[in-house]
Coordinates of C-alpha atoms and ligand atoms in Angstrom, one line a residue:
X11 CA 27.0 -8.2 3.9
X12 CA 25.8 -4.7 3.9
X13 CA 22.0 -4.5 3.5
X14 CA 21.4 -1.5 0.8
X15 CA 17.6 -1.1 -0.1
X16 CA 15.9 0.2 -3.5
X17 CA 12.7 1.3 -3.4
X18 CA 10.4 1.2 -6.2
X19 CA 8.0 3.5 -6.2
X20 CA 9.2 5.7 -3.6
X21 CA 6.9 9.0 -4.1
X22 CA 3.6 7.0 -3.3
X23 CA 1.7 7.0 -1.1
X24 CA 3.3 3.9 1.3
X25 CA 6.5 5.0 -0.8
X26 CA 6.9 7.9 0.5
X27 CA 7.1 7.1 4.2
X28 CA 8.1 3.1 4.3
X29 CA 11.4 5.3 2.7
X30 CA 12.0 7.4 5.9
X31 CA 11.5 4.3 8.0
X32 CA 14.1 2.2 5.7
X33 CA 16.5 5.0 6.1
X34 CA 16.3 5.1 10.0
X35 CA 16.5 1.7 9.9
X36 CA 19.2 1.2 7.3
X37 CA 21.1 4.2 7.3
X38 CA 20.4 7.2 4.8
X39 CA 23.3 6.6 2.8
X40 CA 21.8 2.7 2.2
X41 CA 18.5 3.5 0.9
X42 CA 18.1 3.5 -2.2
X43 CA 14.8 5.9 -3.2
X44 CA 13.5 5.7 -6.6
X45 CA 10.7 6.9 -9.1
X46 CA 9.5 7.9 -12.5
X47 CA 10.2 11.8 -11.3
X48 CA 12.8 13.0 -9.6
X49 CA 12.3 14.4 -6.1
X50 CA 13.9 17.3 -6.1
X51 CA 13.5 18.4 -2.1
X52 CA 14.6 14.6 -1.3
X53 CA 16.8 14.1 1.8
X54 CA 18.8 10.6 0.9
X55 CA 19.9 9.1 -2.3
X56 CA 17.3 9.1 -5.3
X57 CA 17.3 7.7 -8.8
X58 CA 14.7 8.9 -11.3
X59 CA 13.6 4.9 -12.2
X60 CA 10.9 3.8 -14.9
X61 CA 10.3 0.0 -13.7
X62 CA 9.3 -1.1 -17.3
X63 CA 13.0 -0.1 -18.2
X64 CA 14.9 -3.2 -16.9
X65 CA 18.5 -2.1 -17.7
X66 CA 17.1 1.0 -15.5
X67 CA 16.8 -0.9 -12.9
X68 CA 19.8 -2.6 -13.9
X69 CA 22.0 0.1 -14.2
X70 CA 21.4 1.4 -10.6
X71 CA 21.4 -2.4 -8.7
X72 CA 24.6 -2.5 -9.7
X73 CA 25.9 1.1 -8.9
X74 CA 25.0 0.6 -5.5
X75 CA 25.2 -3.3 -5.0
X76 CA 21.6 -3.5 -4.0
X77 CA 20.6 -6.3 -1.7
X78 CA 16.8 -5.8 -0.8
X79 CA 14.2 -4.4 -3.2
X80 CA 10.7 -3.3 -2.4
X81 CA 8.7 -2.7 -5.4
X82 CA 5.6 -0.2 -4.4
X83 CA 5.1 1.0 -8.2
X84 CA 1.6 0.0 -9.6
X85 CA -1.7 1.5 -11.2
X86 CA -4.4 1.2 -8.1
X87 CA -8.2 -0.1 -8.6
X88 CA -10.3 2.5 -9.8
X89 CA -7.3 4.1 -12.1
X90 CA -6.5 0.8 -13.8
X91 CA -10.2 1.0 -15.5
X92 CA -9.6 3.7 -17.3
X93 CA -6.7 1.3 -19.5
X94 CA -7.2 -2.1 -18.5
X95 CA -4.5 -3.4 -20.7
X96 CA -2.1 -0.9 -20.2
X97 CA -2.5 -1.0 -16.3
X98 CA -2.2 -5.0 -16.8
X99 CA 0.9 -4.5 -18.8
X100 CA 2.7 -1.9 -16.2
X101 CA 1.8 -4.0 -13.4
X102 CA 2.9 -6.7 -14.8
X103 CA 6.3 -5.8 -16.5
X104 CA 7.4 -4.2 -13.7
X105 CA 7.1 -6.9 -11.3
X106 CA 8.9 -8.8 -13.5
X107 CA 11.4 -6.6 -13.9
X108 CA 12.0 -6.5 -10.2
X109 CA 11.6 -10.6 -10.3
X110 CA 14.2 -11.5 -12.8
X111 CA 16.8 -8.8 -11.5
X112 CA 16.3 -9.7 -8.0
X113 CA 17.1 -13.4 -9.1
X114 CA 19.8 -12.8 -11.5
X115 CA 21.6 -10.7 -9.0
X116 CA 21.2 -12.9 -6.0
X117 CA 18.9 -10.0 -4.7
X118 CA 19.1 -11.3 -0.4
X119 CA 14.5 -9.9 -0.1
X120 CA 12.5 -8.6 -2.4
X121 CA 8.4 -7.0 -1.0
X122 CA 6.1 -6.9 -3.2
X123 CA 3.0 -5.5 -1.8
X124 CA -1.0 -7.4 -3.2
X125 CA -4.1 -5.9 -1.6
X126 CA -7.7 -6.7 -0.6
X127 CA -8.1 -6.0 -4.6
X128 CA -7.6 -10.0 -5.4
X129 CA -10.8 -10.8 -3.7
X130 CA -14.3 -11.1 -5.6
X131 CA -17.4 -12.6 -5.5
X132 CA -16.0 -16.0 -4.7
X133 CA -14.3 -15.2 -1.3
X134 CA -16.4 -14.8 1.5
X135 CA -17.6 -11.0 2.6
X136 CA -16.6 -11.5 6.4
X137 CA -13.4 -12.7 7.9
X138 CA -12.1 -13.7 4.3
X139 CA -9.6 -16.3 5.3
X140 CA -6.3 -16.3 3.4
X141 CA -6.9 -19.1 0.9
X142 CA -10.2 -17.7 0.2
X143 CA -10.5 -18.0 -4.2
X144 CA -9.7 -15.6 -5.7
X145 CA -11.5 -14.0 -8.5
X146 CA -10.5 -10.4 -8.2
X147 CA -13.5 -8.1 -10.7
X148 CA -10.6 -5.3 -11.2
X149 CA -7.8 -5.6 -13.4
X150 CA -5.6 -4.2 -10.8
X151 CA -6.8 -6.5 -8.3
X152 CA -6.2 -9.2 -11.5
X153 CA -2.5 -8.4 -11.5
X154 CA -1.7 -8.6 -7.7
X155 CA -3.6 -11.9 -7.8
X156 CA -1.1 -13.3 -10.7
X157 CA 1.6 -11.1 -8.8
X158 CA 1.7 -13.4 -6.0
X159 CA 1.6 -16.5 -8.3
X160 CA 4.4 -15.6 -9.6
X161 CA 6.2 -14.2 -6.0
X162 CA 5.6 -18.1 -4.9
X163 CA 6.9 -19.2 -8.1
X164 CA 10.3 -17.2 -7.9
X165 CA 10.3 -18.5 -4.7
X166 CA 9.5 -22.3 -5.3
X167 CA 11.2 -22.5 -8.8
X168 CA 14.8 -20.3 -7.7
X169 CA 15.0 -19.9 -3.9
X170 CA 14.1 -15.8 -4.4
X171 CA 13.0 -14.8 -0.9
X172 CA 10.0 -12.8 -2.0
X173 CA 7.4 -11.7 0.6
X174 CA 3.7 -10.1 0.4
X175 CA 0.8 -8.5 1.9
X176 CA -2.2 -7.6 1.0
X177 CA -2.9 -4.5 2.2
X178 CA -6.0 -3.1 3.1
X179 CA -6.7 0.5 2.0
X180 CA -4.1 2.6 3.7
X181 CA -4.9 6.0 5.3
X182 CA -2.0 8.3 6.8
X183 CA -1.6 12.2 7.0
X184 CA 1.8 12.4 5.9
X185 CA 0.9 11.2 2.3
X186 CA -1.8 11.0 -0.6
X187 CA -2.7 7.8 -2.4
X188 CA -3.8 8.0 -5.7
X189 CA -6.4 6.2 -7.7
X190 CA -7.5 4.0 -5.2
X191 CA -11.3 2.9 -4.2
X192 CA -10.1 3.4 -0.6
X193 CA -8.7 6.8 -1.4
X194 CA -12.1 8.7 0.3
X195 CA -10.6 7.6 3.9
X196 CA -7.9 9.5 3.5
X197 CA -9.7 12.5 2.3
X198 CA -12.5 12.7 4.2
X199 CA -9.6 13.6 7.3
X200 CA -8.9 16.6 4.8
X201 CA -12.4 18.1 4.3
X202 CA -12.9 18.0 7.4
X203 CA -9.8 19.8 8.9
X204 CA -10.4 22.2 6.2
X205 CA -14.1 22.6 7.6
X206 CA -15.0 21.9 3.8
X207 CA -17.8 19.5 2.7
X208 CA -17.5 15.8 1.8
X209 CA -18.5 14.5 -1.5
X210 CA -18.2 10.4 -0.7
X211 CA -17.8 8.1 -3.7
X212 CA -18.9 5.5 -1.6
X213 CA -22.6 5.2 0.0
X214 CA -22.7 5.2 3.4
X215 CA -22.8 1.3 4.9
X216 CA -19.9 0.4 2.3
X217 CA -17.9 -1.5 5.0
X218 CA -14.3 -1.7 4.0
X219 CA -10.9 -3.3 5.9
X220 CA -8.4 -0.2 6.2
X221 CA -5.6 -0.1 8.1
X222 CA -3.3 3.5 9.5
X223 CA -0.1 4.2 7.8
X224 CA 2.0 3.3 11.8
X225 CA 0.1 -0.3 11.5
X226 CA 1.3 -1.0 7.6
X227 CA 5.0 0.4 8.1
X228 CA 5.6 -2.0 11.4
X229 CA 3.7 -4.6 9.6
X230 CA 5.9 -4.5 6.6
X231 CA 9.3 -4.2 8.6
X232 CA 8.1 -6.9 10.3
X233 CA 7.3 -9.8 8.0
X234 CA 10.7 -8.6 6.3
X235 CA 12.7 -9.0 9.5
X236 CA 10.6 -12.3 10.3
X237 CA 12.9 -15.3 9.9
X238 CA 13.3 -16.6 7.0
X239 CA 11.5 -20.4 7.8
X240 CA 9.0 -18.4 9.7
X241 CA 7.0 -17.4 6.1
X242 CA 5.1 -20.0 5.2
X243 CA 2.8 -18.3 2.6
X244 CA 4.8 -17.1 -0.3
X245 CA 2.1 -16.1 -2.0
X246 CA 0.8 -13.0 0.1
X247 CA -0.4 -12.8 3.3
X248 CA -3.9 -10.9 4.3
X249 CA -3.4 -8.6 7.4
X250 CA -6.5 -6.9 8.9
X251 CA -6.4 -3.3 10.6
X252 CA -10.2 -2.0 11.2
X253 CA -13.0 -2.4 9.6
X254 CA -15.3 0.7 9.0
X255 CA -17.8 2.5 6.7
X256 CA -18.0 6.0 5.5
X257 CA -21.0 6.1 8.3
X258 CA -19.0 5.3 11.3
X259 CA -15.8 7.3 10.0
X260 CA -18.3 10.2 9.5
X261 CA -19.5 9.8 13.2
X262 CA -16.3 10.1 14.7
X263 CA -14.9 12.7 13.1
X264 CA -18.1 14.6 14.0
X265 CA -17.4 14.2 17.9
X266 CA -14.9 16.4 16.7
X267 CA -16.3 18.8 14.1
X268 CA -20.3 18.5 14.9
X269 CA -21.2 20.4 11.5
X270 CA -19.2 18.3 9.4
X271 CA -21.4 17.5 6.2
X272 CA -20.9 14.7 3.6
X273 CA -23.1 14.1 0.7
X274 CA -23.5 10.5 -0.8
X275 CA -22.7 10.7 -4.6
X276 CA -21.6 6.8 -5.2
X277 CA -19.9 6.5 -8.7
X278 CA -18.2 3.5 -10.3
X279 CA -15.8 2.7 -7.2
X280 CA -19.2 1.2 -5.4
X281 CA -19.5 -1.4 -7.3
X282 CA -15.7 -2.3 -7.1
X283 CA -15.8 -1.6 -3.2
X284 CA -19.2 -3.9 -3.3
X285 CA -16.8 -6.8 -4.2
X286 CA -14.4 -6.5 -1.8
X287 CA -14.2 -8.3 1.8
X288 CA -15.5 -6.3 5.2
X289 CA -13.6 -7.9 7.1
X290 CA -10.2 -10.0 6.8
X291 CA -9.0 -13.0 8.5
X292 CA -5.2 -12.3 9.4
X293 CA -4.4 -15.7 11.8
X294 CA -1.9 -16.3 8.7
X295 CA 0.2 -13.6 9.9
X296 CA -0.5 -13.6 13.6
X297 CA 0.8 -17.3 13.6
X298 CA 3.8 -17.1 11.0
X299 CA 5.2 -13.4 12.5
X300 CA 3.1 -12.1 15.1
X301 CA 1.3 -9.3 13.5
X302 CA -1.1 -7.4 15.5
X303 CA -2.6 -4.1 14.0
X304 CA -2.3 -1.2 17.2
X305 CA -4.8 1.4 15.7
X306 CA -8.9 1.5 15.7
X307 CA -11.3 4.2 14.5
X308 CA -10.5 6.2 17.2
X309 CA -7.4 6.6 17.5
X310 CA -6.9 6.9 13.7
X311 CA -9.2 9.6 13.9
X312 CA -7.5 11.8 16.8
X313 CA -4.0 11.1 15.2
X314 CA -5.4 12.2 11.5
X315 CA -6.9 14.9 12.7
X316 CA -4.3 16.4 15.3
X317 CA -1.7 16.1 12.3
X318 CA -3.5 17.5 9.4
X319 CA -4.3 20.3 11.7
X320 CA -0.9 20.9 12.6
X321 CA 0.3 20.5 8.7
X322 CA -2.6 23.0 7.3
X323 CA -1.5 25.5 10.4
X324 CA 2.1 25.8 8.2
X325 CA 1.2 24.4 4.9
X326 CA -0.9 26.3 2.1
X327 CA -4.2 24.5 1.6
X328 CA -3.0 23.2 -1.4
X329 CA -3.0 19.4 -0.6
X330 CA -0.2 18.4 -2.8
X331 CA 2.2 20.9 -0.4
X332 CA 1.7 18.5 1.9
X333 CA 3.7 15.6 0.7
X334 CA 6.6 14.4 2.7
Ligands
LIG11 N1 -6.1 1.0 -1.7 C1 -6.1 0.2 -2.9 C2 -7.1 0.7 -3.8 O1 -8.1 1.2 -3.4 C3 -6.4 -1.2 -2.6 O2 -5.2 -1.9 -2.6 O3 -7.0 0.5 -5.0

């Protein structure tokens, strides 16, 4: 059987490039991009979906006899306090949307990505192992913890072959994220191209796992290539990349711009990034299908920087130009 992918989500920040990778993979004519707007300068096939609209999703499943879906569409940690309930309801309805088409339409793999978000107080800080408990304090991080309940129990209950990982926060130069608590990883690279100053909403020792764009998109192709027999946790499995503050990220990017200045102003993400792990345990996902993260602090650094350079030199400065 042909393998034709829809992506859910497809403008976001992982959207955005796990689509180019799909298409080189799958072929441009299989992959299937989708998202509440159109992308209008999009090279491939695109469908303008809303994920709480099942006959949406529907409608284009069977248009282009769809046999994978990854479903990347959700309101991140610090947005989803703004509307707790209505962040709890889109995350929610949409996944199982993508749940109860996948299994009605014999969907062959379905991704759903969790995060670092479903731990709390209860897990521990360092090396949090992947049964750690979990009692996320967002209500993002309270509907990727239900999320994979309900992946395993798809799984378990009909046979659906839904995998998961919880991602760590996610920095790359060829997208933005949006809303996250992480989100200051990414920018930082920005300012500092742009020779601007820093405003961190994080104070300066607040040790968080992250994890470069290159490490997430092999990580995901991977566990979804991975043999079937070979995934053993069907709820979702942790995967560490490295482990820094705004400190140590400030350090190395000054080897490379000396007068690069950041001032501390910590607002209401602290307390959310205060109750996430500094560290992950990923044996899980070493043992089951081999993962291995490839980038550190360093090298993230040099890459982010060479890029964004090399994007600013043709783009504007306005950052939303430089979207993929
Ligand atoms: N990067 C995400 C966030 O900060 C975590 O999954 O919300």
């Amino acid at each position: 059987m042909k393998t034709v992918v829809l992506i859910i989500g497809a403008n976001g920040q992982l959207g955005s490039v796990l689509t180019s990778s799909l298409q080189q993979k799958f072929g441009r004519g299989n992959v299937i991009a989708s998202d509440l707007r159109d992308d209008k300068g999009f090279n491939g096939v695109f469908e303008v979906i809303d994920a709480t609209d099942v006959q949406r999703i529907q409608q284009v499943v069977t248009q282009y006899n769809v046999t994978q879906i990854y479903h990347l569409a959700a309101i991140l940690s610090a947005k989803g306090e703004e509307t707790p309930l209505q962040t709890w309801d889109i995350n929610m309805k949409t996944l199982f949307n993508v749940l109860e088409i996948s299994r009605k339409n014999n969907i062959e793999k379905v991704f759903f990505p969790s995060s670092i978000a479903v731990f709390g107080e209860g897990a521990s800080l360092h090396e949090t192992p992947n049964d750690a408990y979990l009692d996320p304090s967002t209500v993002y991080g309270i509907s990727k913890a239900a999320g994979e309940n309900w992946a395993q129990y798809y799984f378990l209950r009909y046979g659906l072959d839904v995998r998961s990982i919880r991602y760590p926060g996610v920095i790359g130069y060829q997208s933005l994220p949006g809303g996250g608590t992480t989100d200051y990883a990414v920018d930082i690279y920005h300012k500092a191209v742009l020779k601007e100053e820093f405003d961190c909403f994080l104070k300066e020792d607040t040790t968080l796992p992250m994890i470069f764009m290159d490490d997430v998109i092999r990580a995901t192709l991977e566990l979804m290539e991975a043999p079937k027999e070979n995934i053993k946790i069907r709820t979702s499995y942790n995967i560490a990349g490295i482990s820094f503050s705004p400190a140590e990220v400030v350090s190395e990017i000054r080897k490379l711009y000396p007068d690069f200045k950041v001032n501390y102003r910590p607002d209401f993400r602290q307390e959310i990034a205060s109750s996430w792990p500094k560290s992950i345990n990923d044996s899980a996902a070493s043992r089951d299908w081999g993962w291995k993260p490839e980038y550190d602090l360093e090298s993230i650094t040099t890459t982010m920087v060479q890029k964004l350079k090399e994007k600013y030199k043709t783009g504007s400065k306005n950052l939303e130009a430089l979207m993929l």
